[in-house]
Amino acid sequence: MDRNLMRAYVVKAPFELEERQVPVPEPKEGEALIRIAYTGICGSDTHAYMGHVPTIKKDVILGHEYSGVIEEIAEGSENPAGLRKGDKVVGWIVIACGKCDACLGGHTNLCRHLKCYGSQTDGTFREFITAPLSMLYKIPDDADLRFYALTEPMAVAVYAVRECPVQLGDTVLVIGGGAIGACTALSARMAGASKVVVAEIAPAKIETIRKLGFEVINSKEENALERVRELTDGKGFHCVFEATGHPSGYELLTKAGCYRAKGMNIGQNWGPSPLITRDIMEREMRIKAIRIHQQSVFGLTAAMFATLREEVKADMYSLITNDYDFDHLKEAFDFAANDKTYCKIMVKVGK
């Protein structure tokens, strides 16, 4: 095999994943070459594989939830963090222009010319990537790279909870028990919520959520709003997070909050969704949304992983419900597209 080539997987058409031999990228000044260890399959990856995401660039290499090891640092690079070859790292996933009004205002995740790994530029379902040193975060030498590949989805949840502040004693409803919903529930509990409830209908996800110690509302088996009233003494929740992108989730978002409740939209939906303005107005509900996460929050999340209590780490590990190796990536994507029992699928890329 040519050492200048590497394996990568490209989505050619809906449900068509093609393995290619592509050049190993050359790090430019200020960049590192990273050998990918693990990459998680995000819901956005799955929808792109199924042909549902119009913003995904044609023939792009998917993937953005990764951990890896620095293979090389370009000569002459400024390296204030002192990163070295062999360091284990995780990396922020956004490439921003640094010149638009959003970037100049400190919100690079809202860059008008944003490129995200696995969407507008090639991602991490390949053996090597290059990344700016300024986007990389060293993790402990003894870190489990499989565990740290959860940094990116957890950063989404941490950002959501920071932007929709959960205060000590608040009651919280998370709509959706997938990986992002579960991470949001864990983040809300760590932030001091007195009660965290997750709305979910998939039996396997409900089982995972209950093992994490959360109560569940299953709208297939019970009236969701009646259950909301029962769990909150008729008041509704202080904070409501929507993490499905499904129209029914947005309807529950506007109805499940208490007076002056805070709402947060995390899920994505490309079509119309029912946001009943009368419900929002009657409660003076405050609804916000997030886009990915800010780099500072990603860095905080990576640092937080090193200090988590063992029981919280165990909860996080339990979110990884399915593992695949790189040779079986097509099988992993087909499973993600057709099965609703998983929470997080992790792919081992490195040998």
mmCIF file of C-alpha atoms in Angstrom:
data_model
loop_
_atom_site.group_PDB
_atom_site.id
_atom_site.type_symbol
_atom_site.label_atom_id
_atom_site.label_comp_id
_atom_site.label_asym_id
_atom_site.label_seq_id
_atom_site.Cartn_x
_atom_site.Cartn_y
_atom_site.Cartn_z
ATOM 1 C CA MET A 1 0.000 0.000 0.000
ATOM 2 C CA ASP A 2 1.234 3.524 -0.865
ATOM 3 C CA ARG A 3 2.072 5.255 2.434
ATOM 4 C CA ASN A 4 1.060 8.567 0.839
ATOM 5 C CA LEU A 5 -2.497 7.312 0.482
ATOM 6 C CA MET A 6 -5.141 6.611 3.100
ATOM 7 C CA ARG A 7 -8.608 5.134 3.253
ATOM 8 C CA ALA A 8 -11.620 7.433 3.309
ATOM 9 C CA TYR A 9 -15.358 6.972 2.851
ATOM 10 C CA VAL A 10 -17.437 9.299 0.680
ATOM 11 C CA VAL A 11 -21.221 9.481 0.321
ATOM 12 C CA LYS A 12 -21.851 9.297 -3.449
ATOM 13 C CA ALA A 13 -25.647 9.159 -3.286
ATOM 14 C CA PRO A 14 -28.300 8.356 -0.663
ATOM 15 C CA PHE A 15 -27.348 5.056 1.027
ATOM 16 C CA GLU A 16 -24.253 4.751 -1.186
ATOM 17 C CA LEU A 17 -20.957 4.887 0.702
ATOM 18 C CA GLU A 18 -17.807 4.536 -1.377
ATOM 19 C CA GLU A 19 -14.361 3.626 -0.018
ATOM 20 C CA ARG A 20 -11.561 5.536 -1.704
ATOM 21 C CA GLN A 21 -7.800 5.786 -1.556
ATOM 22 C CA VAL A 22 -7.047 9.503 -1.160
ATOM 23 C CA PRO A 23 -3.832 11.416 -0.453
ATOM 24 C CA VAL A 24 -2.767 11.836 3.160
ATOM 25 C CA PRO A 25 -3.157 15.594 3.739
ATOM 26 C CA GLU A 26 -0.033 17.697 4.228
ATOM 27 C CA PRO A 27 -0.158 19.983 7.275
ATOM 28 C CA LYS A 28 0.396 23.642 6.459
ATOM 29 C CA GLU A 29 2.107 26.108 8.775
ATOM 30 C CA GLY A 30 0.048 26.338 11.956
ATOM 31 C CA GLU A 31 -1.473 22.886 11.464
ATOM 32 C CA ALA A 32 -1.007 19.335 12.735
ATOM 33 C CA LEU A 33 -1.546 16.015 11.044
ATOM 34 C CA ILE A 34 -3.727 13.808 13.226
ATOM 35 C CA ARG A 35 -4.194 10.062 13.047
ATOM 36 C CA ILE A 36 -7.880 9.453 13.752
ATOM 37 C CA ALA A 37 -8.526 6.957 16.542
ATOM 38 C CA TYR A 38 -12.322 7.039 16.966
ATOM 39 C CA THR A 39 -15.178 8.836 15.257
ATOM 40 C CA GLY A 40 -18.798 8.821 16.374
ATOM 41 C CA ILE A 41 -21.715 8.760 13.960
ATOM 42 C CA CYS A 42 -23.794 11.890 14.544
ATOM 43 C CA GLY A 43 -27.461 12.171 13.625
ATOM 44 C CA SER A 44 -26.441 14.736 10.997
ATOM 45 C CA ASP A 45 -24.090 12.142 9.459
ATOM 46 C CA THR A 46 -26.941 9.652 9.271
ATOM 47 C CA HIS A 47 -29.319 12.155 7.668
ATOM 48 C CA ALA A 48 -26.618 13.137 5.172
ATOM 49 C CA TYR A 49 -26.111 9.453 4.325
ATOM 50 C CA MET A 50 -29.858 9.185 3.719
ATOM 51 C CA GLY A 51 -29.858 12.300 1.512
ATOM 52 C CA HIS A 52 -31.812 14.527 3.904
ATOM 53 C CA VAL A 53 -29.335 17.379 4.474
ATOM 54 C CA PRO A 54 -29.211 20.007 1.688
ATOM 55 C CA THR A 55 -26.205 21.863 3.146
ATOM 56 C CA ILE A 56 -23.869 18.856 2.912
ATOM 57 C CA LYS A 57 -21.308 19.317 0.151
ATOM 58 C CA LYS A 58 -21.434 16.698 -2.622
ATOM 59 C CA ASP A 59 -18.847 13.892 -2.299
ATOM 60 C CA VAL A 60 -17.754 15.108 1.122
ATOM 61 C CA ILE A 61 -16.142 12.805 3.685
ATOM 62 C CA LEU A 62 -18.527 12.781 6.638
ATOM 63 C CA GLY A 63 -17.664 12.793 10.348
ATOM 64 C CA HIS A 64 -16.799 15.369 13.018
ATOM 65 C CA GLU A 65 -16.920 13.672 16.442
ATOM 66 C CA TYR A 66 -13.353 12.497 16.815
ATOM 67 C CA SER A 67 -10.333 11.779 18.943
ATOM 68 C CA GLY A 68 -6.842 11.089 17.694
ATOM 69 C CA VAL A 69 -3.083 11.352 18.041
ATOM 70 C CA ILE A 70 -0.799 14.026 16.601
ATOM 71 C CA GLU A 71 1.355 12.475 13.896
ATOM 72 C CA GLU A 72 3.201 15.594 12.745
ATOM 73 C CA ILE A 73 3.301 19.351 13.305
ATOM 74 C CA ALA A 74 4.206 21.583 10.377
ATOM 75 C CA GLU A 75 7.598 23.234 10.668
ATOM 76 C CA GLY A 76 7.602 26.886 11.667
ATOM 77 C CA SER A 77 4.203 26.694 13.353
ATOM 78 C CA GLU A 78 3.362 28.933 16.274
ATOM 79 C CA ASN A 79 2.452 26.499 19.022
ATOM 80 C CA PRO A 80 1.533 28.347 22.227
ATOM 81 C CA ALA A 81 -0.105 25.262 23.751
ATOM 82 C CA GLY A 82 3.119 23.282 23.360
ATOM 83 C CA LEU A 83 1.518 20.405 21.469
ATOM 84 C CA ARG A 84 3.870 17.635 20.401
ATOM 85 C CA LYS A 85 3.947 14.586 18.174
ATOM 86 C CA GLY A 86 2.310 11.685 20.023
ATOM 87 C CA ASP A 87 -0.091 13.854 22.044
ATOM 88 C CA LYS A 88 -3.644 12.596 22.312
ATOM 89 C CA VAL A 89 -6.074 15.297 21.210
ATOM 90 C CA VAL A 90 -9.662 16.215 20.439
ATOM 91 C CA GLY A 91 -10.523 19.059 18.103
ATOM 92 C CA TRP A 92 -13.113 21.729 17.515
ATOM 93 C CA ILE A 93 -14.963 21.173 14.269
ATOM 94 C CA VAL A 94 -15.643 24.649 12.850
ATOM 95 C CA ILE A 95 -13.492 26.534 10.348
ATOM 96 C CA ALA A 96 -14.497 30.204 10.456
ATOM 97 C CA CYS A 97 -13.423 33.095 8.241
ATOM 98 C CA GLY A 98 -12.476 35.345 11.175
ATOM 99 C CA LYS A 99 -13.534 38.433 9.206
ATOM 100 C CA CYS A 100 -17.346 38.578 9.087
ATOM 101 C CA ASP A 101 -19.530 40.400 11.614
ATOM 102 C CA ALA A 102 -20.295 37.208 13.533
ATOM 103 C CA CYS A 103 -16.617 36.258 13.840
ATOM 104 C CA LEU A 104 -15.590 39.782 14.799
ATOM 105 C CA GLY A 105 -18.349 39.745 17.416
ATOM 106 C CA GLY A 106 -16.879 36.616 18.995
ATOM 107 C CA HIS A 107 -19.427 34.156 17.611
ATOM 108 C CA THR A 108 -17.359 32.104 15.189
ATOM 109 C CA ASN A 109 -19.915 29.272 15.337
ATOM 110 C CA LEU A 110 -22.238 31.667 13.458
ATOM 111 C CA CYS A 111 -19.675 32.599 10.807
ATOM 112 C CA ARG A 112 -21.314 33.681 7.545
ATOM 113 C CA HIS A 113 -18.783 31.550 5.656
ATOM 114 C CA LEU A 114 -18.663 28.684 8.126
ATOM 115 C CA LYS A 115 -17.210 25.357 7.116
ATOM 116 C CA CYS A 116 -17.772 22.393 9.383
ATOM 117 C CA TYR A 117 -15.864 19.117 9.252
ATOM 118 C CA GLY A 118 -17.988 16.520 7.509
ATOM 119 C CA SER A 119 -20.387 19.065 5.983
ATOM 120 C CA GLN A 120 -18.765 21.820 3.943
ATOM 121 C CA THR A 121 -15.257 20.368 4.184
ATOM 122 C CA ASP A 122 -13.931 16.824 4.496
ATOM 123 C CA GLY A 123 -14.466 15.207 7.873
ATOM 124 C CA THR A 124 -13.139 12.385 9.988
ATOM 125 C CA PHE A 125 -14.223 9.131 8.365
ATOM 126 C CA ARG A 126 -10.682 8.816 7.038
ATOM 127 C CA GLU A 127 -7.399 7.766 8.570
ATOM 128 C CA PHE A 128 -5.782 11.213 8.857
ATOM 129 C CA ILE A 129 -6.925 14.823 9.020
ATOM 130 C CA THR A 130 -5.168 18.153 9.330
ATOM 131 C CA ALA A 131 -6.375 20.768 11.794
ATOM 132 C CA PRO A 132 -5.154 24.148 13.012
ATOM 133 C CA LEU A 133 -3.206 23.858 16.258
ATOM 134 C CA SER A 134 -5.485 26.558 17.671
ATOM 135 C CA MET A 135 -8.435 24.143 17.377
ATOM 136 C CA LEU A 136 -6.778 21.199 19.154
ATOM 137 C CA TYR A 137 -6.973 20.307 22.841
ATOM 138 C CA LYS A 138 -4.508 17.971 24.484
ATOM 139 C CA ILE A 139 -6.099 15.314 26.654
ATOM 140 C CA PRO A 140 -4.384 13.177 29.333
ATOM 141 C CA ASP A 141 -1.741 10.716 28.150
ATOM 142 C CA ASP A 142 -3.718 7.853 29.695
ATOM 143 C CA ALA A 143 -7.019 9.040 28.226
ATOM 144 C CA ASP A 144 -9.356 6.498 26.637
ATOM 145 C CA LEU A 145 -9.697 7.816 23.081
ATOM 146 C CA ARG A 146 -13.009 5.986 22.654
ATOM 147 C CA PHE A 147 -14.449 7.919 25.600
ATOM 148 C CA TYR A 148 -13.028 11.277 24.487
ATOM 149 C CA ALA A 149 -14.672 10.929 21.073
ATOM 150 C CA LEU A 150 -17.839 11.888 22.999
ATOM 151 C CA THR A 151 -16.418 15.371 23.616
ATOM 152 C CA GLU A 152 -18.104 17.002 20.628
ATOM 153 C CA PRO A 153 -21.692 15.796 21.264
ATOM 154 C CA MET A 154 -21.284 16.583 24.957
ATOM 155 C CA ALA A 155 -20.108 20.097 24.029
ATOM 156 C CA VAL A 156 -23.409 20.640 22.196
ATOM 157 C CA ALA A 157 -25.277 19.743 25.387
ATOM 158 C CA VAL A 158 -23.022 21.848 27.620
ATOM 159 C CA TYR A 159 -23.506 24.824 25.295
ATOM 160 C CA ALA A 160 -27.290 24.354 25.335
ATOM 161 C CA VAL A 161 -27.401 24.256 29.142
ATOM 162 C CA ARG A 162 -25.141 27.313 29.392
ATOM 163 C CA GLU A 163 -27.266 29.283 26.911
ATOM 164 C CA CYS A 164 -30.532 28.196 28.540
ATOM 165 C CA PRO A 165 -29.208 28.456 32.085
ATOM 166 C CA VAL A 166 -30.348 25.697 34.413
ATOM 167 C CA GLN A 167 -30.312 27.113 37.923
ATOM 168 C CA LEU A 168 -30.048 25.158 41.143
ATOM 169 C CA GLY A 169 -33.384 23.505 41.861
ATOM 170 C CA ASP A 170 -34.883 23.973 38.376
ATOM 171 C CA THR A 171 -37.040 21.283 36.837
ATOM 172 C CA VAL A 172 -35.992 20.269 33.324
ATOM 173 C CA LEU A 173 -37.649 18.432 30.440
ATOM 174 C CA VAL A 174 -35.501 17.131 27.584
ATOM 175 C CA ILE A 175 -37.458 16.118 24.492
ATOM 176 C CA GLY A 176 -35.561 13.290 22.814
ATOM 177 C CA GLY A 177 -33.468 10.523 24.342
ATOM 178 C CA GLY A 178 -30.827 10.121 21.643
ATOM 179 C CA ALA A 179 -27.164 10.944 22.236
ATOM 180 C CA ILE A 180 -27.634 14.736 22.316
ATOM 181 C CA GLY A 181 -30.763 14.487 24.461
ATOM 182 C CA ALA A 182 -29.066 12.121 26.912
ATOM 183 C CA CYS A 183 -25.995 14.386 27.101
ATOM 184 C CA THR A 184 -28.286 17.364 27.717
ATOM 185 C CA ALA A 185 -30.056 15.532 30.531
ATOM 186 C CA LEU A 186 -26.707 14.663 32.133
ATOM 187 C CA SER A 187 -25.498 18.258 31.745
ATOM 188 C CA ALA A 188 -28.683 19.627 33.328
ATOM 189 C CA ARG A 189 -28.290 17.264 36.277
ATOM 190 C CA MET A 190 -24.654 18.330 36.726
ATOM 191 C CA ALA A 191 -25.805 21.970 36.602
ATOM 192 C CA GLY A 192 -28.010 21.421 39.641
ATOM 193 C CA ALA A 193 -31.496 20.638 38.347
ATOM 194 C CA SER A 194 -33.762 19.145 41.011
ATOM 195 C CA LYS A 195 -35.648 17.009 38.488
ATOM 196 C CA VAL A 196 -34.723 15.994 34.940
ATOM 197 C CA VAL A 197 -37.285 14.179 32.797
ATOM 198 C CA VAL A 198 -36.770 12.893 29.247
ATOM 199 C CA ALA A 199 -39.539 12.494 26.664
ATOM 200 C CA GLU A 200 -38.825 9.502 24.410
ATOM 201 C CA ILE A 201 -40.830 6.813 22.602
ATOM 202 C CA ALA A 202 -38.186 4.282 21.441
ATOM 203 C CA PRO A 203 -38.106 1.378 23.935
ATOM 204 C CA ALA A 204 -34.334 0.814 23.795
ATOM 205 C CA LYS A 205 -33.586 4.508 24.310
ATOM 206 C CA ILE A 206 -36.081 4.603 27.165
ATOM 207 C CA GLU A 207 -34.188 1.742 28.790
ATOM 208 C CA THR A 208 -30.889 3.629 28.440
ATOM 209 C CA ILE A 209 -32.411 6.826 29.851
ATOM 210 C CA ARG A 210 -33.892 5.002 32.837
ATOM 211 C CA LYS A 211 -30.564 3.338 33.578
ATOM 212 C CA LEU A 212 -29.132 6.850 33.822
ATOM 213 C CA GLY A 213 -31.646 7.568 36.551
ATOM 214 C CA PHE A 214 -34.061 9.827 34.666
ATOM 215 C CA GLU A 215 -37.849 9.628 34.599
ATOM 216 C CA VAL A 216 -39.399 9.168 31.162
ATOM 217 C CA ILE A 217 -42.500 10.475 29.433
ATOM 218 C CA ASN A 218 -43.579 8.098 26.664
ATOM 219 C CA SER A 219 -46.225 9.839 24.565
ATOM 220 C CA LYS A 220 -47.062 6.576 22.804
ATOM 221 C CA GLU A 221 -48.310 5.112 26.062
ATOM 222 C CA GLU A 222 -49.508 8.171 28.012
ATOM 223 C CA ASN A 223 -50.802 11.685 27.544
ATOM 224 C CA ALA A 224 -47.615 13.746 27.558
ATOM 225 C CA LEU A 225 -49.158 16.976 28.854
ATOM 226 C CA GLU A 226 -51.046 15.213 31.628
ATOM 227 C CA ARG A 227 -47.774 13.574 32.660
ATOM 228 C CA VAL A 228 -46.030 16.975 32.583
ATOM 229 C CA ARG A 229 -48.637 18.335 34.989
ATOM 230 C CA GLU A 230 -48.298 15.313 37.279
ATOM 231 C CA LEU A 231 -44.512 15.631 37.456
ATOM 232 C CA THR A 232 -44.528 19.393 38.129
ATOM 233 C CA ASP A 233 -47.559 19.807 40.417
ATOM 234 C CA GLY A 234 -49.457 21.359 37.529
ATOM 235 C CA LYS A 235 -46.880 24.111 36.936
ATOM 236 C CA GLY A 236 -44.797 22.908 34.007
ATOM 237 C CA PHE A 237 -41.007 22.735 33.729
ATOM 238 C CA HIS A 238 -38.633 25.628 34.299
ATOM 239 C CA CYS A 239 -36.477 24.638 31.300
ATOM 240 C CA VAL A 240 -37.471 22.671 28.185
ATOM 241 C CA PHE A 241 -34.881 21.417 25.672
ATOM 242 C CA GLU A 242 -35.985 20.142 22.247
ATOM 243 C CA ALA A 243 -33.442 17.636 20.877
ATOM 244 C CA THR A 244 -35.347 15.724 18.186
ATOM 245 C CA GLY A 245 -36.099 18.163 15.370
ATOM 246 C CA HIS A 246 -39.477 16.439 15.029
ATOM 247 C CA PRO A 247 -42.605 18.631 14.707
ATOM 248 C CA SER A 248 -44.226 16.924 17.696
ATOM 249 C CA GLY A 249 -41.213 17.920 19.788
ATOM 250 C CA TYR A 250 -41.687 21.597 18.996
ATOM 251 C CA GLU A 251 -45.356 21.405 19.916
ATOM 252 C CA LEU A 252 -44.460 19.903 23.305
ATOM 253 C CA LEU A 253 -41.715 22.529 23.739
ATOM 254 C CA THR A 254 -44.295 25.327 23.724
ATOM 255 C CA LYS A 255 -46.774 23.570 26.010
ATOM 256 C CA ALA A 256 -44.623 21.901 28.693
ATOM 257 C CA GLY A 257 -43.056 24.971 30.285
ATOM 258 C CA CYS A 258 -44.174 26.871 33.363
ATOM 259 C CA TYR A 259 -44.827 30.609 33.364
ATOM 260 C CA ARG A 260 -41.722 32.445 32.055
ATOM 261 C CA ALA A 261 -40.136 29.104 31.254
ATOM 262 C CA LYS A 262 -36.945 28.915 29.226
ATOM 263 C CA GLY A 263 -36.911 26.868 26.031
ATOM 264 C CA MET A 264 -33.972 25.719 23.933
ATOM 265 C CA ASN A 265 -34.049 24.396 20.369
ATOM 266 C CA ILE A 266 -31.193 21.968 19.714
ATOM 267 C CA GLY A 267 -32.759 19.693 17.088
ATOM 268 C CA GLN A 268 -32.841 20.543 13.378
ATOM 269 C CA ASN A 269 -35.829 20.393 11.084
ATOM 270 C CA TRP A 270 -35.757 21.582 7.471
ATOM 271 C CA GLY A 271 -39.548 21.809 7.219
ATOM 272 C CA PRO A 272 -42.310 23.723 9.004
ATOM 273 C CA SER A 273 -42.838 23.013 12.692
ATOM 274 C CA PRO A 274 -45.727 23.986 15.002
ATOM 275 C CA LEU A 275 -44.669 26.767 17.343
ATOM 276 C CA ILE A 276 -47.969 27.985 18.773
ATOM 277 C CA THR A 277 -47.322 31.642 19.522
ATOM 278 C CA ARG A 278 -50.366 31.871 21.819
ATOM 279 C CA ASP A 279 -48.843 29.210 24.095
ATOM 280 C CA ILE A 280 -45.525 31.047 24.092
ATOM 281 C CA MET A 281 -47.162 34.416 24.787
ATOM 282 C CA GLU A 282 -49.445 33.205 27.577
ATOM 283 C CA ARG A 283 -46.427 31.907 29.505
ATOM 284 C CA GLU A 284 -44.033 34.675 28.434
ATOM 285 C CA MET A 285 -41.812 31.808 27.442
ATOM 286 C CA ARG A 286 -38.247 32.578 26.312
ATOM 287 C CA ILE A 287 -37.125 30.320 23.448
ATOM 288 C CA LYS A 288 -33.576 30.304 22.137
ATOM 289 C CA ALA A 289 -31.589 28.176 19.723
ATOM 290 C CA ILE A 290 -27.970 27.148 19.381
ATOM 291 C CA ARG A 291 -25.811 26.387 16.372
ATOM 292 C CA ILE A 292 -23.175 23.740 17.069
ATOM 293 C CA HIS A 293 -21.191 25.256 19.987
ATOM 294 C CA GLN A 294 -18.583 27.907 20.658
ATOM 295 C CA GLN A 295 -14.926 26.926 20.719
ATOM 296 C CA SER A 296 -14.543 28.077 24.323
ATOM 297 C CA VAL A 297 -17.315 25.669 25.342
ATOM 298 C CA PHE A 298 -15.660 22.809 23.448
ATOM 299 C CA GLY A 299 -12.433 23.486 25.343
ATOM 300 C CA LEU A 300 -14.276 23.586 28.661
ATOM 301 C CA THR A 301 -15.960 20.281 27.855
ATOM 302 C CA ALA A 302 -12.653 18.598 26.996
ATOM 303 C CA ALA A 303 -11.202 19.818 30.306
ATOM 304 C CA MET A 304 -14.319 18.700 32.170
ATOM 305 C CA PHE A 305 -13.928 15.139 30.874
ATOM 306 C CA ALA A 306 -10.664 14.820 32.802
ATOM 307 C CA THR A 307 -12.371 15.708 36.100
ATOM 308 C CA LEU A 308 -15.628 13.762 35.871
ATOM 309 C CA ARG A 309 -16.523 11.547 38.815
ATOM 310 C CA GLU A 310 -16.366 7.837 38.063
ATOM 311 C CA GLU A 311 -20.144 7.434 38.245
ATOM 312 C CA VAL A 312 -20.612 10.233 35.691
ATOM 313 C CA LYS A 313 -17.997 8.634 33.432
ATOM 314 C CA ALA A 314 -19.899 5.361 33.697
ATOM 315 C CA ASP A 315 -23.073 7.171 32.630
ATOM 316 C CA MET A 316 -21.244 8.663 29.648
ATOM 317 C CA TYR A 317 -19.759 5.315 28.629
ATOM 318 C CA SER A 318 -23.247 3.794 28.662
ATOM 319 C CA LEU A 319 -24.283 6.152 25.857
ATOM 320 C CA ILE A 320 -22.021 4.198 23.481
ATOM 321 C CA THR A 321 -24.406 1.386 22.642
ATOM 322 C CA ASN A 322 -22.809 0.111 19.417
ATOM 323 C CA ASP A 323 -19.207 -0.217 18.202
ATOM 324 C CA TYR A 324 -17.925 -0.833 14.674
ATOM 325 C CA ASP A 325 -14.492 -0.901 13.096
ATOM 326 C CA PHE A 326 -13.559 1.090 10.002
ATOM 327 C CA ASP A 327 -13.869 -1.919 7.705
ATOM 328 C CA HIS A 328 -17.574 -2.111 8.516
ATOM 329 C CA LEU A 329 -18.490 1.566 8.194
ATOM 330 C CA LYS A 330 -21.154 0.890 5.538
ATOM 331 C CA GLU A 331 -22.774 -1.603 7.909
ATOM 332 C CA ALA A 332 -22.632 0.977 10.704
ATOM 333 C CA PHE A 333 -24.378 3.623 8.586
ATOM 334 C CA ASP A 334 -27.038 1.188 7.407
ATOM 335 C CA PHE A 335 -27.694 0.295 11.033
ATOM 336 C CA ALA A 336 -27.906 3.973 11.985
ATOM 337 C CA ALA A 337 -30.324 4.681 9.141
ATOM 338 C CA ASN A 338 -32.652 1.756 9.797
ATOM 339 C CA ASP A 339 -32.500 1.022 13.507
ATOM 340 C CA LYS A 340 -33.893 3.175 16.316
ATOM 341 C CA THR A 341 -32.482 1.236 19.261
ATOM 342 C CA TYR A 342 -29.027 2.813 19.481
ATOM 343 C CA CYS A 343 -27.895 5.901 21.367
ATOM 344 C CA LYS A 344 -24.335 6.501 20.102
ATOM 345 C CA ILE A 345 -22.497 4.489 17.446
ATOM 346 C CA MET A 346 -18.718 4.638 17.773
ATOM 347 C CA VAL A 347 -16.357 3.724 14.940
ATOM 348 C CA LYS A 348 -12.763 2.676 15.586
ATOM 349 C CA VAL A 349 -10.685 4.089 12.732
ATOM 350 C CA GLY A 350 -7.099 3.661 13.943
ATOM 351 C CA LYS A 351 -5.445 0.312 14.339
#
